[in-house]
Amino acid sequence: MKQSQQAQIDELRSLIREHDYNYFVLNDPKISDYEYDQLFKKLLQLECENPEFVTNDSPTQRVGSDLVKDFNSVTHKTPMLSLTNTYSENELLDFDRRVREGLPANDNIEYVCELKIDGVSVSLHYENGKLKTAVTRGDGTTGEEVTANVRTIRSIPLKIDLKEKNRINLDQIEVRGEIYMENEAFRKWNEVREFSGEKTFANPRNTSAGTIKLQDPKLVAKRPLQIFIYYLYSYSSELSSQKENLELLKDLGFRVNVNYRFCKSIQEVIAFCRVWENRRSELPYEIDGVVIKVNSLKHQRILGSIAKSPRWATAFKYKAKQAKTRLNKITWQVGRTGALTPVAELEPVLLAGSTISRATLHNYDEVQRKDIREGDVVVIEKGGDVIPKVVSVELSARDQNSKKVSPPSVCPECSSKLYRQEEEAAIYCENKECPAQVKASIIHFASRTAMDIEGLGESLVNLFVDLGYLYTYADVYSLKEKTDELIKIDRLGKKSVSNLIEAIEKSKQKPFDKVLFALGIRYVGSGAAKKLADHFLSLDALVDSTEVKIEEIHEIGPSISKSVKRFFCDKHNIKLIEKLKAAGINFALEPKKLKSVSLAGKTFVLTGTLASMSREEAKAKVQEHGGLVTSSVSKNTDYVVVGESPGSKFEKAQKLGVKILTEEELIKMI
Ligand code: IVH
């Protein structure tokens, strides 16, 4: 019985690995998401029933739950070198000359050209086909161990099949590659963050770099990281060329960029660099050049390296996409939290295939630092960044009479007073009814990840606010009383108005956590809203709570707790909520799922084996009474329930003085 279950588990794992490969590496799924989910669920179930068969390389074990407090420092077995840069054809010819000078006169010299992906490099160690460690580049000599985070990238195999590849010994290998994020995936992810009031990132590269160093692998798993592998080193046998290595890596199931080129001469290399300079905007990810490598590994060894760069490779760097234009005016845009962002209104200019007429200036500090003035000729750049930015000012072209920019004294939209939060670069408009703020907050309220009101997008919200139908997001629910008037609006018709009203009515069923997110409390993104809702279960409980209580929730810090308290103390917001309540919006988690709320706000950790029920059952019961079960003990834990042969959590609870419960005591509570 056990044996056949083990066989079934093995079979499911290799099936899932194959489908992961098809989906994440080849981008060519062979089964539907539903079918995949079924396989995954089956495996989860079998592993749950047979925990002794759970291994670290199972597809179910990609995302660990433990937080990584400090990353281990790891010294690279072979240093992760950087590349010398070349910027012109002449420099490439020089590189070729140096390579020839360093090698036997009659040797045939070949190159491999690869796209230089703009991300962060990582080194992966596999032992007997299993992923053991993943290490960042660091300073090239020593990096940080980020295995738990890297394991969440689904195109990275946790296990590689060495059976058929035994012509070479690959028991101990190191592969290296570039972790990156595709532009579109990044854009969407950033957009959701912006809507959630979370900090947005400037470009995919920074996001990848920041993500790989997060302490919570669960968060990493939610971000769309990708990888291309470009290097293979075997500690047990000698390999012969870069081209063969790339092919072998592909065979082993690694994700290798297809756009590499084997070149027989430096002229072919130059042609490749030229082609991709023009074609780079067709790629779904950012590249900043081409990496040129001498193909033969024997040649690479002969050439060796100087200082921190190999003599056998170079990077041909593409220039950042820049343009010069006149900055006509600096305007200030008001966001939904009231923050003012300076925007450069530019003389339209063509840059990397699109016409640019605006660029962000981030905040007033930045304008001051770069001393950007109206009328200046500025250099703008579009790197991997979503929005073009102003890089510098052409001081020689500056008008003698130009003046330093001062921040607006009142809100440019509503003329209200402005204020600056301590330690923040942003300037805020204090008027909650400021039309720009109102528009942005209603757009957020109706957005897909909040109340999901289909049809109520940016342009309609702007129109309704301008026409005086909406003053706050709570007014959305009174629109149905104005149906007759709305139908008369040019762009709308009977059908679209009735669809809109229907979508608005439907949104009343949105669960409490989405509602909480939709309110637009600063720093409360969708994740934080979910945590707050799960913990407090109702708005009333949250409003009655204290900052200290709020911060007891795992991952909720002082900026969120302060912001929550500030939000609910505001008379304007209280009125909004009353209106929403009257409209029938959910301000509590569905009560029917709960037997009681006797454990609301209490956090439990379970350790050891319980006699009368499984840990899963115990967890479900605690939740039925509104309690929260988490996996690690901290000073915020209310109770640690201790079963037979408890783990280290018991010791930790004792150390921290957390209340210990026996199984009997727990049963009395549930
Ligand atoms: S080879 C000595 N190949 O560019 C070999 N690097 O400065 C160095 N990169 O740190 C790495 N795509 O982060 C190589 N196809 C590619 C690459 C690549 C991007 C990055 C990598 C490295 C930097 C070189």
XYZ file of C-alpha atoms and ligand atoms in Angstrom:
694
model
C 0.000 0.000 0.000
C 2.648 2.463 1.140
C 4.854 1.409 -1.732
C 2.189 2.027 -4.314
C 1.494 5.444 -2.784
C 5.160 6.287 -3.002
C 5.122 5.247 -6.661
C 2.067 7.381 -7.284
C 3.715 10.345 -5.590
C 6.853 9.896 -7.708
C 4.814 9.683 -10.863
C 2.791 12.793 -10.033
C 5.946 14.713 -9.233
C 7.591 13.909 -12.519
C 4.376 14.737 -14.384
C 4.124 18.094 -12.629
C 7.811 18.787 -13.282
C 7.225 18.122 -16.951
C 4.240 20.461 -17.049
C 6.167 23.125 -15.135
C 8.890 22.813 -17.751
C 6.400 23.130 -20.610
C 4.718 26.114 -19.028
C 7.521 28.092 -17.414
C 10.533 27.189 -19.538
C 9.098 26.507 -22.974
C 6.085 28.779 -22.590
C 4.081 26.022 -24.227
C 1.589 24.453 -21.812
C 0.218 21.080 -22.801
C -2.677 20.896 -20.341
C -5.215 23.362 -19.001
C -4.671 25.211 -15.716
C -7.557 23.203 -14.310
C -5.957 19.875 -15.179
C -2.668 21.076 -13.730
C -4.372 22.141 -10.499
C -5.979 18.724 -10.203
C -2.600 16.988 -10.458
C -1.142 19.390 -7.932
C -4.004 18.900 -5.503
C -3.725 15.145 -5.786
C -0.019 15.326 -4.991
C -0.660 17.628 -2.043
C -3.250 15.237 -0.711
C -1.004 12.189 -1.039
C 1.853 14.032 0.616
C -0.424 15.149 3.399
C -1.469 11.552 4.001
C 2.120 10.326 3.759
C 4.239 13.085 5.261
C 7.245 10.746 5.462
C 7.500 10.869 1.663
C 7.697 14.658 1.437
C 11.055 15.654 0.000
C 12.591 19.036 -0.547
C 12.587 18.672 -4.338
C 8.829 18.057 -4.555
C 6.972 20.675 -6.623
C 4.802 21.298 -3.553
C 7.820 22.491 -1.579
C 8.798 25.540 -3.637
C 7.512 28.125 -1.213
C 8.753 27.853 2.335
C 6.944 29.566 5.172
C 9.916 30.483 7.322
C 11.188 34.018 7.269
C 14.865 34.486 6.496
C 16.250 36.858 9.105
C 19.860 37.135 7.936
C 21.151 35.790 4.665
C 24.222 33.558 5.014
C 27.379 34.811 3.374
C 28.768 32.346 0.865
C 32.143 32.518 -0.870
C 31.863 31.609 -4.537
C 33.928 28.577 -5.520
C 34.903 30.465 -8.652
C 34.491 34.235 -8.407
C 31.604 35.783 -10.283
C 33.505 38.092 -12.565
C 32.252 41.226 -14.202
C 32.800 42.159 -17.816
C 34.784 44.873 -19.518
C 32.537 47.110 -21.563
C 32.843 47.973 -25.220
C 30.819 50.686 -26.909
C 31.938 50.715 -30.537
C 32.923 48.471 -33.395
C 36.512 49.585 -33.029
C 36.560 48.470 -29.438
C 35.182 45.094 -30.507
C 37.981 44.800 -33.088
C 40.496 45.616 -30.323
C 38.953 42.913 -28.149
C 39.296 40.389 -31.001
C 42.935 41.426 -31.514
C 43.753 40.931 -27.824
C 42.097 37.519 -27.854
C 44.150 36.458 -30.884
C 47.369 37.721 -29.309
C 46.710 35.611 -26.260
C 46.132 32.342 -28.152
C 48.265 30.025 -30.310
C 48.720 31.594 -33.744
C 46.928 29.025 -35.881
C 44.008 28.307 -33.598
C 40.560 28.820 -34.964
C 38.768 31.393 -32.814
C 35.032 31.267 -32.463
C 32.650 33.344 -30.388
C 29.253 32.951 -28.851
C 27.116 36.080 -28.608
C 24.327 36.241 -26.048
C 21.873 38.951 -25.177
C 22.897 40.773 -22.014
C 19.797 40.538 -19.874
C 19.303 43.483 -17.541
C 18.594 41.765 -14.256
C 20.529 40.337 -11.321
C 22.896 37.423 -11.579
C 22.684 34.364 -9.395
C 24.663 31.187 -8.973
C 22.887 27.856 -8.427
C 24.508 24.696 -7.069
C 23.119 21.281 -7.886
C 24.306 18.157 -6.131
C 23.284 14.842 -7.630
C 20.688 16.670 -9.654
C 19.119 18.511 -6.738
C 19.168 22.253 -6.213
C 21.160 22.864 -3.032
C 21.986 26.532 -2.837
C 21.410 29.760 -4.672
C 23.770 32.653 -4.069
C 23.710 36.275 -5.243
C 26.733 37.776 -6.962
C 27.500 40.086 -4.045
C 30.929 41.637 -4.569
C 31.902 38.837 -6.963
C 33.841 36.943 -4.295
C 31.199 36.546 -1.622
C 27.457 36.624 -2.091
C 24.354 35.987 -0.017
C 22.494 32.724 0.131
C 18.991 33.281 -1.199
C 17.973 29.663 -1.806
C 14.494 29.918 -0.261
C 13.641 32.846 -2.539
C 15.141 31.384 -5.689
C 13.280 28.099 -5.194
C 10.018 29.969 -5.775
C 10.976 30.753 -9.402
C 9.070 28.084 -11.220
C 11.313 27.899 -14.294
C 14.220 26.844 -12.085
C 14.241 23.060 -11.738
C 14.493 21.827 -8.149
C 15.605 18.529 -9.591
C 17.292 17.766 -12.879
C 17.295 14.411 -14.564
C 20.857 13.186 -14.877
C 20.052 9.632 -15.918
C 20.201 10.122 -19.651
C 23.061 12.562 -19.523
C 25.712 10.281 -18.075
C 28.136 10.838 -20.902
C 29.462 13.628 -18.656
C 29.615 13.629 -14.899
C 27.220 16.284 -13.681
C 26.941 15.189 -10.055
C 28.338 18.498 -8.853
C 27.507 21.460 -11.012
C 27.164 25.184 -10.752
C 24.970 27.094 -13.159
C 24.669 30.854 -13.360
C 22.065 33.036 -14.863
C 20.199 36.278 -14.768
C 17.007 36.750 -12.773
C 14.751 39.341 -14.348
C 11.139 40.371 -14.785
C 9.358 40.739 -18.099
C 8.275 44.317 -18.850
C 4.569 43.570 -19.102
C 4.494 41.426 -15.968
C 6.371 44.176 -14.158
C 4.009 46.862 -15.415
C 0.942 44.961 -14.216
C 2.482 44.129 -10.878
C 3.550 47.740 -10.346
C 0.084 48.946 -11.288
C -1.497 46.753 -8.647
C 0.970 48.130 -6.110
C 0.152 51.669 -7.077
C -3.538 50.950 -6.642
C -2.835 49.427 -3.255
C -0.996 52.513 -2.147
C 2.247 50.574 -1.940
C 5.606 51.865 -3.049
C 6.068 51.428 -6.778
C 9.326 50.454 -8.420
C 11.103 52.376 -11.169
C 12.008 49.440 -13.376
C 12.022 45.642 -13.633
C 15.711 45.392 -12.749
C 15.381 47.170 -9.393
C 12.335 45.088 -8.636
C 14.178 41.841 -9.301
C 17.102 42.992 -7.165
C 14.788 43.998 -4.312
C 12.663 40.872 -4.571
C 15.503 38.403 -4.388
C 16.493 39.864 -1.019
C 13.041 39.787 0.588
C 12.832 37.944 3.867
C 9.573 36.198 3.085
C 9.686 33.620 0.269
C 5.882 33.743 0.118
C 6.080 37.340 -1.103
C 8.784 36.412 -3.583
C 6.565 33.662 -4.979
C 3.913 36.242 -5.786
C 6.224 38.332 -7.932
C 6.718 37.367 -11.564
C 10.448 36.576 -11.525
C 12.026 34.774 -14.456
C 15.497 33.471 -15.229
C 17.789 32.776 -18.148
C 20.716 30.454 -17.481
C 23.943 31.138 -19.398
C 26.761 29.356 -17.609
C 27.552 25.783 -16.630
C 30.475 24.497 -14.635
C 30.987 20.877 -13.673
C 33.226 20.170 -10.698
C 33.629 16.575 -11.827
C 34.352 16.728 -15.537
C 35.737 19.058 -18.127
C 33.374 20.583 -20.622
C 34.483 21.819 -23.983
C 32.682 24.897 -25.255
C 30.159 27.574 -24.372
C 27.939 26.574 -27.299
C 27.812 22.965 -26.118
C 27.212 24.146 -22.572
C 24.210 26.184 -23.626
C 22.845 23.166 -25.497
C 23.467 20.893 -22.534
C 21.809 23.367 -20.163
C 18.788 23.388 -22.443
C 18.753 19.578 -22.495
C 18.868 19.486 -18.725
C 15.703 21.563 -18.589
C 17.163 24.974 -17.816
C 15.703 28.060 -19.405
C 18.259 29.239 -21.936
C 17.703 32.334 -24.059
C 17.209 31.197 -27.655
C 18.701 34.327 -29.176
C 22.325 33.360 -28.871
C 24.526 33.073 -31.907
C 27.601 31.056 -32.690
C 29.983 33.324 -34.651
C 33.002 32.373 -36.708
C 34.467 35.851 -36.907
C 34.371 39.221 -35.138
C 32.481 40.576 -38.180
C 29.655 38.169 -37.432
C 29.773 39.343 -33.822
C 29.489 42.981 -34.906
C 26.568 42.144 -37.184
C 24.784 40.388 -34.302
C 25.278 43.411 -32.017
C 23.889 45.749 -34.695
C 20.844 43.584 -35.359
C 19.826 43.435 -31.718
C 20.441 47.126 -31.126
C 17.531 47.698 -33.527
C 15.463 44.767 -32.426
C 15.769 45.150 -28.681
C 12.390 46.864 -28.345
C 10.738 43.723 -29.774
C 11.861 41.732 -26.757
C 9.483 41.334 -23.819
C 12.365 42.037 -21.391
C 15.155 44.586 -21.108
C 18.642 43.989 -22.447
C 21.473 46.455 -22.071
C 23.832 44.928 -24.590
C 25.372 41.747 -25.917
C 27.840 39.478 -24.116
C 30.552 38.122 -26.383
C 32.365 35.006 -25.172
C 35.216 33.028 -26.697
C 33.577 29.692 -27.450
C 36.295 27.192 -26.589
C 36.656 26.621 -22.843
C 40.257 25.625 -23.424
C 40.824 29.030 -24.984
C 39.033 30.636 -22.056
C 41.425 28.920 -19.641
C 44.477 30.034 -21.629
C 43.261 33.621 -21.746
C 42.378 33.751 -18.054
C 41.381 36.998 -16.423
C 42.814 40.314 -15.381
C 41.641 41.880 -12.127
C 37.938 41.169 -11.967
C 37.194 40.601 -15.656
C 37.919 37.681 -17.953
C 40.038 38.310 -21.059
C 37.830 35.882 -22.982
C 34.617 37.880 -22.790
C 33.338 41.409 -23.145
C 30.027 43.233 -23.038
C 28.978 45.356 -25.990
C 26.823 47.937 -24.247
C 23.918 49.685 -25.872
C 23.530 53.339 -25.090
C 20.594 54.217 -22.840
C 17.755 55.480 -24.932
C 18.069 59.233 -24.454
C 16.748 62.361 -26.104
C 17.057 66.113 -25.588
C 14.076 68.367 -25.468
C 12.749 71.521 -23.878
C 10.948 71.381 -20.572
C 8.080 73.794 -21.083
C 6.480 73.656 -17.698
C 6.441 71.814 -14.405
C 2.970 70.773 -13.325
C 1.883 69.036 -10.143
C -0.250 65.932 -10.209
C -2.401 65.052 -7.214
C -2.698 61.332 -6.393
C -5.427 59.579 -4.414
C -3.640 59.989 -1.108
C -3.241 63.672 -1.889
C 0.482 63.445 -2.645
C 1.714 65.958 -5.216
C 4.101 64.690 -7.893
C 5.981 67.158 -10.102
C 5.664 66.342 -13.789
C 7.802 67.724 -16.617
C 5.662 68.884 -19.541
C 7.991 68.484 -22.499
C 8.224 69.629 -26.078
C 7.142 66.306 -27.685
C 10.128 64.221 -28.766
C 10.541 60.760 -30.282
C 12.307 58.305 -27.995
C 12.659 54.551 -28.481
C 9.708 54.364 -30.802
C 7.217 56.505 -28.909
C 6.510 60.211 -28.620
C 7.235 61.520 -25.161
C 5.601 64.698 -23.903
C 5.729 64.144 -20.149
C 8.275 62.784 -17.725
C 8.152 62.280 -13.998
C 10.282 64.351 -11.670
C 9.452 62.082 -8.699
C 9.309 64.679 -5.915
C 10.312 68.197 -5.041
C 13.614 67.115 -3.453
C 14.663 65.655 -6.773
C 13.759 68.862 -8.649
C 15.893 70.829 -6.204
C 18.784 68.396 -6.298
C 19.004 68.456 -10.079
C 18.054 72.150 -10.163
C 15.564 71.551 -12.957
C 13.893 74.756 -14.175
C 11.095 75.642 -16.538
C 12.440 76.477 -19.999
C 15.541 74.283 -19.562
C 16.775 71.921 -22.244
C 16.799 68.558 -20.518
C 18.072 65.087 -21.306
C 15.387 62.473 -20.867
C 15.956 58.776 -20.715
C 13.857 55.707 -21.104
C 15.689 52.775 -19.637
C 13.796 49.874 -18.276
C 11.688 52.425 -16.474
C 7.980 52.635 -17.036
C 7.875 56.395 -17.229
C 10.661 58.369 -18.865
C 12.708 60.450 -16.477
C 14.672 63.661 -16.659
C 18.330 62.755 -16.250
C 20.051 66.096 -16.433
C 19.860 69.710 -17.476
C 21.894 71.284 -20.286
C 23.209 74.157 -18.234
C 24.898 75.807 -21.246
C 21.497 76.242 -22.868
C 19.903 77.777 -19.772
C 18.207 81.133 -20.055
C 19.973 83.714 -17.843
C 16.660 84.825 -16.420
C 15.372 81.398 -15.489
C 14.264 80.935 -11.907
C 14.515 78.082 -9.474
C 11.287 76.159 -9.139
C 9.451 76.582 -5.886
C 6.843 74.152 -4.689
C 3.234 75.224 -5.079
C 1.902 77.122 -2.088
C -1.605 75.706 -2.504
C -3.033 72.628 -4.196
C -2.990 73.172 -7.984
C -6.346 71.416 -8.275
C -8.389 72.869 -5.441
C -6.256 75.662 -3.944
C -6.333 74.078 -0.498
C -3.481 74.200 1.978
C -0.568 71.795 1.582
C 1.401 69.944 4.244
C 4.515 67.836 4.426
C 4.688 64.680 6.499
C 7.746 64.367 8.689
C 10.604 62.459 7.020
C 8.704 62.208 3.758
C 9.677 63.819 0.498
C 6.084 64.190 -0.635
C 3.898 67.262 -0.265
C 0.209 66.590 0.382
C -3.039 68.424 -0.298
C -5.084 68.478 2.891
C -8.494 68.730 1.227
C -10.235 65.368 1.155
C -12.687 66.747 -1.395
C -9.992 67.880 -3.813
C -11.360 66.784 -7.223
C -8.074 65.208 -8.336
C -7.880 63.223 -5.125
C -11.537 62.303 -5.296
C -11.188 61.059 -8.870
C -8.116 58.991 -8.057
C -9.720 57.520 -4.938
C -12.917 56.552 -6.783
C -10.879 54.981 -9.589
C -9.084 52.962 -6.935
C -12.330 52.058 -5.150
C -13.878 50.686 -8.354
C -10.722 48.965 -9.623
C -10.464 45.263 -10.325
C -8.511 44.366 -7.191
C -10.817 46.433 -4.954
C -14.629 46.587 -5.490
C -14.246 45.419 -9.082
C -17.000 47.541 -10.598
C -16.847 46.704 -14.260
C -17.264 49.695 -16.541
C -16.438 52.294 -13.900
C -12.983 53.119 -15.182
C -10.890 56.253 -15.255
C -12.719 58.186 -17.961
C -16.194 57.561 -16.572
C -15.115 58.464 -13.049
C -13.570 61.708 -14.316
C -16.745 62.498 -16.211
C -19.059 61.778 -13.255
C -16.936 63.876 -10.916
C -16.807 66.754 -13.405
C -20.578 66.589 -13.914
C -21.194 66.570 -10.189
C -22.625 63.040 -9.895
C -19.839 61.815 -7.661
C -18.171 63.667 -4.790
C -16.874 60.604 -2.943
C -16.695 56.891 -3.608
C -19.701 56.378 -1.369
C -21.786 58.281 -3.929
C -21.255 55.418 -6.373
C -24.124 53.620 -4.638
C -26.540 56.506 -5.185
C -25.944 56.584 -8.942
C -28.921 54.315 -9.499
C -31.237 57.057 -8.309
C -29.935 59.174 -11.183
C -30.424 56.553 -13.900
C -32.730 58.771 -15.970
C -30.185 61.573 -16.035
C -27.245 59.261 -16.744
C -28.944 57.767 -19.789
C -29.031 61.238 -21.312
C -25.242 61.626 -21.155
C -23.864 61.476 -24.708
C -21.445 58.623 -24.333
C -23.782 56.472 -22.300
C -26.963 54.717 -23.261
C -29.711 52.736 -21.595
C -27.832 49.479 -21.902
C -24.498 50.694 -20.606
C -26.113 52.544 -17.692
C -28.077 49.466 -16.685
C -24.927 47.325 -16.951
C -23.094 49.811 -14.795
C -25.820 49.898 -12.145
C -25.850 46.115 -12.130
C -22.056 45.997 -11.659
C -22.359 48.507 -8.808
C -25.041 46.417 -7.099
C -22.934 43.295 -7.535
C -19.990 44.945 -5.820
C -22.014 45.046 -2.594
C -21.197 41.379 -2.223
C -17.466 41.981 -2.129
C -15.941 40.567 1.048
C -14.786 42.781 3.871
C -11.077 42.579 3.016
C -11.690 43.964 -0.491
C -13.853 46.718 0.998
C -11.130 47.598 3.474
C -8.620 47.796 0.637
C -11.027 49.862 -1.486
C -11.289 52.535 1.237
C -7.834 53.685 0.185
C -6.175 53.901 3.590
C -2.594 54.952 3.023
C -0.155 52.001 3.221
C -3.000 49.481 3.375
C -2.468 47.469 0.226
C -4.495 44.415 -0.674
C -2.226 42.136 1.368
C -2.396 44.265 4.506
C -6.170 44.650 4.101
C -6.562 40.888 3.996
C -4.471 40.460 7.135
C -6.402 43.141 9.001
C -9.752 41.684 7.908
C -8.771 38.130 8.837
C -7.560 39.265 12.210
C -10.281 41.676 13.275
C -13.165 40.157 11.313
C -15.179 43.360 11.337
C -14.666 47.054 10.802
C -16.006 47.826 14.260
C -13.372 45.632 15.885
C -10.672 47.308 13.815
C -11.911 50.800 14.656
C -12.046 49.952 18.367
C -8.559 48.493 18.322
C -5.307 50.226 19.264
C -2.113 50.802 17.315
C -0.334 48.288 19.518
C -2.993 45.641 18.847
C -2.806 46.255 15.120
C 0.959 45.912 15.099
C 0.689 42.523 16.758
C -0.320 41.121 13.398
C 2.541 39.512 11.572
C 4.006 41.910 8.978
C 1.881 44.864 9.999
C 4.151 47.667 11.123
C 3.769 51.087 12.684
C 3.257 52.991 9.436
C 0.177 50.903 8.663
C -1.198 50.958 12.203
C -0.771 54.736 12.489
C -2.327 55.289 9.124
C -5.318 53.054 9.999
C -5.939 54.918 13.237
C -5.592 58.280 11.523
C -8.040 57.224 8.827
C -10.778 56.189 11.237
C -10.415 59.288 13.387
C -11.192 61.507 10.424
C -14.783 62.832 10.430
C -14.924 62.857 6.645
C -14.000 59.180 6.504
C -16.473 58.274 9.246
C -19.236 59.827 7.174
C -18.133 57.918 4.098
C -18.258 54.658 5.973
C -21.704 55.387 7.358
C -22.921 55.978 3.826
C -21.339 52.756 2.609
C -22.878 50.859 5.522
C -26.285 52.276 4.650
C -25.779 51.065 1.075
C -25.299 47.528 2.384
C -21.556 47.084 1.918
C -19.867 44.249 3.840
C -18.050 45.534 6.867
C -17.488 42.168 8.458
C -16.358 38.807 7.262
C -19.296 36.626 6.409
C -20.656 35.631 9.806
C -22.143 32.328 8.724
C -18.701 30.798 8.359
C -17.942 31.434 11.997
C -19.425 29.643 14.966
C -18.461 32.490 17.240
C -16.007 35.324 17.483
C -14.765 34.244 20.902
C -11.181 33.961 19.641
C -11.189 37.013 17.380
C -7.884 38.839 17.467
C -6.071 35.918 19.113
C -3.095 34.265 17.473
C -2.326 30.584 17.978
C 0.641 28.402 17.086
C 0.308 24.617 17.157
C 3.245 22.317 17.864
C 3.624 18.582 18.462
C 1.064 15.831 17.842
C -2.422 16.286 19.232
C -4.240 13.225 20.527
C -7.832 13.884 19.529
C -7.429 15.650 16.223
C -4.925 16.554 13.523
C -3.263 19.950 13.518
C -5.278 20.848 10.424
C -8.529 20.085 12.286
C -7.394 22.103 15.258
C -6.527 24.991 12.973
C -9.951 24.862 11.318
C -11.657 24.878 14.720
C -9.679 27.856 15.983
C -10.591 29.670 12.789
C -14.272 28.812 13.207
C -14.179 30.890 16.365
C -12.362 33.735 14.716
C -8.822 32.910 15.867
C -5.760 33.032 13.681
C -3.260 30.168 13.397
C 0.250 31.055 12.309
C 3.330 28.935 11.829
C 5.948 30.722 13.856
C 6.086 31.884 17.448
C 6.783 35.515 18.184
C 6.080 37.912 21.018
C 2.778 38.635 19.273
C 1.570 35.049 19.629
C -1.203 34.739 22.215
C -1.147 30.961 22.729
C 1.090 28.067 21.824
C -0.781 24.769 21.888
C 1.582 21.961 22.810
C 0.945 18.371 21.796
C 3.146 15.326 22.154
C 6.857 15.664 21.271
C 6.662 19.363 20.468
C 9.316 21.080 18.347
C 11.467 24.130 18.925
C 8.358 26.298 18.933
C 7.639 25.121 22.469
C 11.055 26.254 23.685
C 10.683 29.560 21.894
C 7.272 30.104 23.487
C 8.757 29.464 26.941
C 11.615 31.827 26.234
C 9.274 34.581 25.110
C 6.829 33.918 27.928
C 3.940 33.134 25.582
C 1.001 31.383 27.245
C 1.174 27.604 26.762
C -2.027 25.596 26.308
C -2.518 21.856 26.602
C -4.796 20.077 24.171
C -7.515 19.904 26.845
C -7.324 23.617 27.451
C -7.623 24.254 23.736
C -10.657 21.997 23.439
C -12.412 24.014 26.126
C -11.905 27.141 24.056
C -13.185 25.713 20.800
S 28.456 36.112 -18.517
C 32.546 36.481 -16.868
N 26.238 36.192 -19.901
O 26.101 40.910 -17.030
C 31.192 36.165 -17.274
N 26.512 37.737 -18.122
O 29.020 42.341 -16.165
C 30.202 37.160 -16.797
N 24.618 39.228 -17.766
O 27.175 40.021 -13.820
C 28.840 36.775 -16.944
N 23.348 38.432 -19.373
O 24.728 39.788 -14.370
C 26.944 36.726 -18.885
N 24.300 36.151 -21.181
C 25.006 36.674 -20.182
C 24.509 37.731 -19.387
C 25.307 38.243 -18.367
C 23.444 39.316 -18.404
C 25.043 40.088 -16.640
C 25.532 39.343 -15.436
C 26.938 39.792 -15.180
C 27.011 41.053 -15.971
C 28.391 41.193 -16.568
